[in-house]
Amino acid sequence: MNKTAVIIGGGLGGLFTAAILSKEGIKVTVLEKNLNLGGGLQSFKRFGEVYDAGMHILSGMHKGGSIRKICNYLGLTDKMHIRPVDDDCIDELHFVEDGSTYRIGKGREGFIDSLVKHFPDQREALTKYVDAMYALLDEMDMFHLRPLKTNLFMHSADFLISTGDFIAKYIKDEKLRSVLAYMNPLYGGEKDKTPAYIHSIINVLYINGGNRFEGGCDLFVNELRKLIEDNGGKVIVNDGVVSVSSEDKLITGVKTKSGKQFTADYYISAVHPCTFIKLLEDKKILSKPYRERLETIPNSYSAFTLFVKLKPNKVKYFNYTRYCMTRYDEIWNIGVTDEQWPRGVMYMTTPEINQGEYSTKMIITTPMSWDFVKKWENTTVGHRGEDYKAWKQECAKKLLDRIEKVHPGFIDCVEAINTASPLTIRDYFGIKEGSMYGFMSDCNNIVLSQVPVVTKVKNLYLTGQNNNLHGFCGVPLTAINTCEAIFGLNYIINKINAANP
């Protein structure tokens, strides 16, 4: 096509968008401010170990899954080092309140059977609930990579009700309702705001079976980079965009921290929309109501994370995610800012290639609101003060104590820890308020959080978790939307399906 594109941001959205565009003949340049690519998918080294920046479970990689189809189309599937989670336990939940532990099984029947063990009179209700979740997903053509006939969508009554109302519609047992809401920290869930379709997507993806990156997710990020470069593109790190110029309602170029100038036919922002606006030399190129609306949309909550180095031969590797919750009636309040934080934690041992019996590292995380760190919001990395360091140590101790109560002796297995707060996420990933899942979706005002990938600036497009779903499934699907805004409706979907006969 002899066309060019500049992509601002080398996170998952930017890299998938660049990979698709480059495969289809557009010469792309990806500009990333950090030394490491991948955004939330990047890896880093501490204590001689490679840690993923987040707790990554890859969904949609099962046979026939949408993300597997995209990776097949890009030629990446056979180059991925992934490990399926256990069939008999995709997640393990422990509630301190009554000491109960729930091991959640894989697949529709496995999921239902694992919960019927604890709620023997709820099989019929659970079956209807699971069927309803799958039915909501079937309404979404893009999720299944089915060609779209129109950009207008009609949905069932369940689609946009709140997640709390959706669960309650099918499940009358209060304790079971709380158990079924356990995944809400994975999508920034709020009981009375998060639309049922988001809850259903995340749950069904995990029920269908997840995978983990072996040896660090940077191995996959490097394959994306290689694909882009093999297709004639450029990926530039440690040189982020500092300004975006425009003229006559068009973007005319970008300037990086090193002073380099880049021009293209298309410009794609893969960073938080509010972060991108700050880069514009002339902000009026985007209308004031549009800019004000973006600033008004609430962001999902952030997280506090511990990256733990374990002493040798002390903690056995477990091939699923563990959750420790305090009370059933607090399941929707895990990230609330008060003296009871944290009300729950998630933790996992991440696998190496040829993983042995014992693990050498663990990731522990819990939701955290921006309010926790607001007093330091005007500080920068490495210059936050001694009170911030003391606060982080206190938070780390609280998380470790939570694990210790479930697994006595765990703290003695810890050799070293590294911490990340919402400020870390904000500053390294360029995300407003350190939001883990982008803009918050509110079923009571769903239009507010809908940010199209196209803009009123003809050569400017958006991509990433703020334009659709987050995570390893949602972001690549949004990349398809962005690319089809350039190539035309169903162009990329048809190419993907042709590569998956």
CSV table of C-alpha atoms in Angstrom, one decimal, residues 32-277:
chain,number,residue,atom,x,y,z
A,32,GLU,CA,8.0,3.4,23.3
A,33,LYS,CA,9.2,5.6,26.2
A,34,ASN,CA,10.5,2.7,28.4
A,35,LEU,CA,13.5,0.6,27.8
A,36,ASN,CA,11.3,-2.5,27.9
A,37,LEU,CA,8.4,-3.1,25.5
A,38,GLY,CA,5.1,-4.6,26.5
A,39,GLY,CA,3.4,-2.1,28.8
A,40,GLY,CA,1.6,-4.2,31.4
A,41,LEU,CA,2.9,-7.3,29.6
A,42,GLN,CA,6.5,-6.4,30.1
A,43,SER,CA,9.0,-8.3,32.2
A,44,PHE,CA,11.8,-7.0,34.4
A,45,LYS,CA,14.8,-8.5,36.4
A,46,ARG,CA,15.2,-8.3,40.1
A,47,PHE,CA,17.2,-10.5,42.5
A,48,GLY,CA,18.4,-12.6,39.5
A,49,GLU,CA,14.9,-13.5,38.5
A,50,VAL,CA,12.6,-12.5,35.6
A,51,TYR,CA,9.3,-11.2,36.8
A,52,ASP,CA,6.2,-10.4,34.7
A,53,ALA,CA,4.8,-6.9,35.5
A,54,GLY,CA,1.4,-8.4,36.1
A,55,MET,CA,-0.4,-11.6,36.9
A,56,HIS,CA,-1.0,-12.9,33.4
A,57,ILE,CA,-3.4,-15.7,32.5
A,58,LEU,CA,-3.8,-16.0,28.8
A,59,SER,CA,-7.4,-16.5,27.8
A,60,GLY,CA,-8.7,-17.3,24.3
A,61,MET,CA,-5.8,-19.5,23.5
A,62,HIS,CA,-7.7,-22.8,23.6
A,63,LYS,CA,-8.5,-24.5,20.3
A,64,GLY,CA,-10.9,-22.3,18.4
A,65,GLY,CA,-10.3,-19.4,20.7
A,66,SER,CA,-10.3,-15.9,19.2
A,67,ILE,CA,-6.8,-15.0,20.4
A,68,ARG,CA,-5.4,-18.3,19.2
A,69,LYS,CA,-6.9,-17.5,15.7
A,70,ILE,CA,-5.2,-14.1,15.7
A,71,CYS,CA,-1.9,-15.6,16.7
A,72,ASN,CA,-2.3,-18.3,14.0
A,73,TYR,CA,-2.9,-15.5,11.4
A,74,LEU,CA,0.2,-13.7,12.6
A,75,GLY,CA,2.3,-16.9,12.7
A,76,LEU,CA,3.0,-16.6,16.4
A,77,THR,CA,1.3,-19.6,17.9
A,78,ASP,CA,4.1,-22.1,17.6
A,79,LYS,CA,6.6,-19.5,18.9
A,80,MET,CA,4.7,-19.0,22.2
A,81,HIS,CA,6.0,-20.6,25.4
A,82,ILE,CA,2.8,-21.2,27.3
A,83,ARG,CA,1.6,-23.7,29.9
A,84,PRO,CA,-2.1,-24.6,30.4
A,85,VAL,CA,-3.4,-24.2,34.0
A,86,ASP,CA,-4.7,-27.4,35.7
A,87,ASP,CA,-8.0,-28.9,34.4
A,88,ASP,CA,-9.2,-29.7,37.9
A,89,CYS,CA,-8.3,-26.3,39.4
A,90,ILE,CA,-8.1,-23.1,37.3
A,91,ASP,CA,-8.5,-21.0,40.5
A,92,GLU,CA,-8.4,-21.7,44.3
A,93,LEU,CA,-10.5,-19.5,46.6
A,94,HIS,CA,-10.1,-19.4,50.4
A,95,PHE,CA,-12.4,-17.4,52.6
A,96,VAL,CA,-11.0,-16.6,56.1
A,97,GLU,CA,-14.5,-16.1,57.5
A,98,ASP,CA,-15.3,-19.8,57.6
A,99,GLY,CA,-12.1,-21.4,56.4
A,100,SER,CA,-13.7,-22.8,53.3
A,101,THR,CA,-11.6,-23.5,50.2
A,102,TYR,CA,-13.1,-23.7,46.7
A,103,ARG,CA,-11.2,-25.3,43.8
A,104,ILE,CA,-12.8,-24.2,40.6
A,105,GLY,CA,-12.8,-26.7,37.7
A,106,LYS,CA,-12.2,-26.1,34.0
A,107,GLY,CA,-15.0,-26.2,31.4
A,108,ARG,CA,-18.8,-25.6,31.8
A,109,GLU,CA,-19.4,-28.9,33.6
A,110,GLY,CA,-16.2,-28.8,35.5
A,111,PHE,CA,-17.0,-25.3,36.8
A,112,ILE,CA,-20.5,-26.3,37.8
A,113,ASP,CA,-19.5,-29.6,39.4
A,114,SER,CA,-16.8,-28.0,41.5
A,115,LEU,CA,-19.3,-25.6,43.0
A,116,VAL,CA,-22.0,-28.1,43.4
A,117,LYS,CA,-19.7,-29.9,45.9
A,118,HIS,CA,-20.2,-27.0,48.2
A,119,PHE,CA,-23.7,-26.0,47.2
A,120,PRO,CA,-25.4,-29.4,46.4
A,121,ASP,CA,-28.9,-27.9,45.9
A,122,GLN,CA,-27.7,-25.2,43.4
A,123,ARG,CA,-26.9,-27.3,40.3
A,124,GLU,CA,-30.0,-26.1,38.3
A,125,ALA,CA,-29.4,-22.4,39.3
A,126,LEU,CA,-25.7,-22.7,38.4
A,127,THR,CA,-26.4,-24.3,35.1
A,128,LYS,CA,-28.8,-21.5,34.2
A,129,TYR,CA,-26.3,-18.9,35.3
A,130,VAL,CA,-23.4,-20.4,33.2
A,131,ASP,CA,-25.7,-20.8,30.2
A,132,ALA,CA,-26.7,-17.1,30.5
A,133,MET,CA,-23.0,-16.0,30.6
A,134,TYR,CA,-22.3,-18.0,27.4
A,135,ALA,CA,-25.4,-16.6,25.8
A,136,LEU,CA,-24.2,-13.1,26.4
A,137,LEU,CA,-20.9,-13.9,24.7
A,138,ASP,CA,-22.7,-15.3,21.7
A,139,GLU,CA,-24.3,-11.9,21.1
A,140,MET,CA,-20.8,-10.5,20.5
A,141,ASP,CA,-19.7,-11.2,16.9
A,142,MET,CA,-16.3,-9.6,17.4
A,143,PHE,CA,-15.5,-11.9,20.3
A,144,HIS,CA,-16.0,-14.9,18.0
A,145,LEU,CA,-14.4,-13.1,15.1
A,146,ARG,CA,-17.5,-13.3,13.1
A,147,PRO,CA,-17.9,-10.8,10.2
A,148,LEU,CA,-20.0,-7.8,11.2
A,149,LYS,CA,-22.9,-6.8,9.1
A,150,THR,CA,-23.4,-3.4,10.7
A,151,ASN,CA,-21.8,-1.2,13.3
A,152,LEU,CA,-25.1,-1.1,15.1
A,153,PHE,CA,-25.7,-3.6,17.9
A,154,MET,CA,-28.8,-5.0,19.4
A,155,HIS,CA,-28.5,-6.9,22.7
A,156,SER,CA,-30.6,-8.8,25.2
A,157,ALA,CA,-32.0,-7.5,28.4
A,158,ASP,CA,-29.2,-9.1,30.4
A,159,PHE,CA,-26.4,-7.5,28.4
A,160,LEU,CA,-26.2,-4.1,30.2
A,161,ILE,CA,-27.6,-4.8,33.6
A,162,SER,CA,-25.2,-4.6,36.5
A,163,THR,CA,-23.1,-7.7,37.3
A,164,GLY,CA,-24.6,-7.8,40.8
A,165,ASP,CA,-28.1,-7.9,39.4
A,166,PHE,CA,-27.1,-10.4,36.8
A,167,ILE,CA,-25.7,-12.9,39.4
A,168,ALA,CA,-28.7,-12.3,41.7
A,169,LYS,CA,-31.1,-13.0,38.8
A,170,TYR,CA,-30.0,-16.6,38.5
A,171,ILE,CA,-28.5,-17.3,42.0
A,172,LYS,CA,-30.6,-16.9,45.2
A,173,ASP,CA,-28.0,-18.3,47.6
A,174,GLU,CA,-26.1,-15.2,49.1
A,175,LYS,CA,-22.9,-17.1,49.8
A,176,LEU,CA,-22.8,-18.6,46.3
A,177,ARG,CA,-23.3,-15.1,44.8
A,178,SER,CA,-20.2,-13.9,46.6
A,179,VAL,CA,-18.2,-16.9,45.4
A,180,LEU,CA,-19.3,-16.3,41.8
A,181,ALA,CA,-18.1,-12.7,42.1
A,182,TYR,CA,-14.5,-13.7,43.0
A,183,MET,CA,-13.1,-12.7,39.6
A,184,ASN,CA,-14.1,-9.0,40.0
A,185,PRO,CA,-10.5,-7.9,40.7
A,186,LEU,CA,-9.5,-9.2,37.3
A,187,TYR,CA,-11.7,-6.6,35.5
A,188,GLY,CA,-12.1,-3.8,38.0
A,189,GLY,CA,-15.6,-5.0,38.8
A,190,GLU,CA,-18.1,-3.0,40.8
A,191,LYS,CA,-21.3,-4.7,41.9
A,192,ASP,CA,-23.8,-2.0,40.8
A,193,LYS,CA,-21.9,-0.5,37.8
A,194,THR,CA,-20.0,-3.2,35.8
A,195,PRO,CA,-22.1,-4.4,32.9
A,196,ALA,CA,-23.0,-8.1,33.0
A,197,TYR,CA,-21.4,-8.7,29.6
A,198,ILE,CA,-17.9,-7.8,31.0
A,199,HIS,CA,-18.3,-10.1,33.9
A,200,SER,CA,-19.5,-12.9,31.5
A,201,ILE,CA,-16.6,-12.4,29.1
A,202,ILE,CA,-13.9,-12.7,31.7
A,203,ASN,CA,-15.5,-15.6,33.5
A,204,VAL,CA,-16.2,-17.6,30.3
A,205,LEU,CA,-12.7,-17.0,29.1
A,206,TYR,CA,-11.3,-18.5,32.3
A,207,ILE,CA,-13.8,-21.3,32.4
A,208,ASN,CA,-12.8,-22.3,28.9
A,209,GLY,CA,-9.2,-22.7,30.3
A,210,GLY,CA,-6.3,-20.4,30.7
A,211,ASN,CA,-2.6,-20.5,30.0
A,212,ARG,CA,0.5,-19.0,31.5
A,213,PHE,CA,3.6,-17.6,29.9
A,214,GLU,CA,6.6,-19.8,30.6
A,215,GLY,CA,9.9,-18.0,31.2
A,216,GLY,CA,8.4,-14.5,31.3
A,217,CYS,CA,6.0,-12.7,29.0
A,218,ASP,CA,8.9,-10.8,27.4
A,219,LEU,CA,9.6,-13.9,25.2
A,220,PHE,CA,6.2,-13.3,23.5
A,221,VAL,CA,6.8,-9.5,23.4
A,222,ASN,CA,10.1,-10.2,21.6
A,223,GLU,CA,8.3,-12.3,19.0
A,224,LEU,CA,5.8,-9.5,18.3
A,225,ARG,CA,8.8,-7.1,17.9
A,226,LYS,CA,10.6,-9.5,15.6
A,227,LEU,CA,7.4,-10.0,13.5
A,228,ILE,CA,7.0,-6.2,13.1
A,229,GLU,CA,10.7,-5.7,12.1
A,230,ASP,CA,10.6,-8.7,9.7
A,231,ASN,CA,7.7,-7.0,8.0
A,232,GLY,CA,9.8,-3.9,7.5
A,233,GLY,CA,8.7,-1.9,10.5
A,234,LYS,CA,10.7,-0.2,13.2
A,235,VAL,CA,10.4,-0.6,17.0
A,236,ILE,CA,12.2,2.2,19.0
A,237,VAL,CA,12.5,2.0,22.8
A,238,ASN,CA,13.7,4.4,25.4
A,239,ASP,CA,12.6,7.4,23.3
A,240,GLY,CA,9.0,8.3,24.0
A,241,VAL,CA,6.9,10.9,22.2
A,242,VAL,CA,6.9,14.3,23.9
A,243,SER,CA,4.9,16.3,21.4
A,244,VAL,CA,2.4,15.8,18.6
A,245,SER,CA,2.1,18.6,16.0
A,246,SER,CA,-1.0,19.3,13.8
A,247,GLU,CA,-2.2,21.5,11.0
A,248,ASP,CA,-5.5,21.9,9.2
A,249,LYS,CA,-7.2,19.3,11.3
A,250,LEU,CA,-4.6,16.6,10.6
A,251,ILE,CA,-1.7,15.3,12.7
A,252,THR,CA,1.5,16.3,10.9
A,253,GLY,CA,4.2,14.6,13.0
A,254,VAL,CA,5.6,13.6,16.4
A,255,LYS,CA,8.7,14.5,18.3
A,256,THR,CA,10.5,12.2,20.7
A,257,LYS,CA,12.5,12.8,23.8
A,258,SER,CA,15.8,12.6,21.9
A,259,GLY,CA,14.6,15.3,19.5
A,260,LYS,CA,13.8,12.9,16.5
A,261,GLN,CA,10.9,13.8,14.3
A,262,PHE,CA,8.6,11.2,12.7
A,263,THR,CA,5.9,11.7,10.1
A,264,ALA,CA,3.4,9.2,8.6
A,265,ASP,CA,0.1,8.8,6.8
A,266,TYR,CA,-1.6,7.4,10.0
A,267,TYR,CA,-1.0,8.1,13.7
A,268,ILE,CA,-2.2,5.7,16.3
A,269,SER,CA,-2.2,6.4,20.0
A,270,ALA,CA,-1.8,3.2,22.1
A,271,VAL,CA,-1.5,5.2,25.4
A,272,HIS,CA,-4.2,6.3,27.8
A,273,PRO,CA,-6.3,8.9,25.9
A,274,CYS,CA,-5.8,11.5,28.7
A,275,THR,CA,-2.0,10.9,28.4
A,276,PHE,CA,-2.2,11.4,24.7
A,277,ILE,CA,-4.0,14.7,25.0
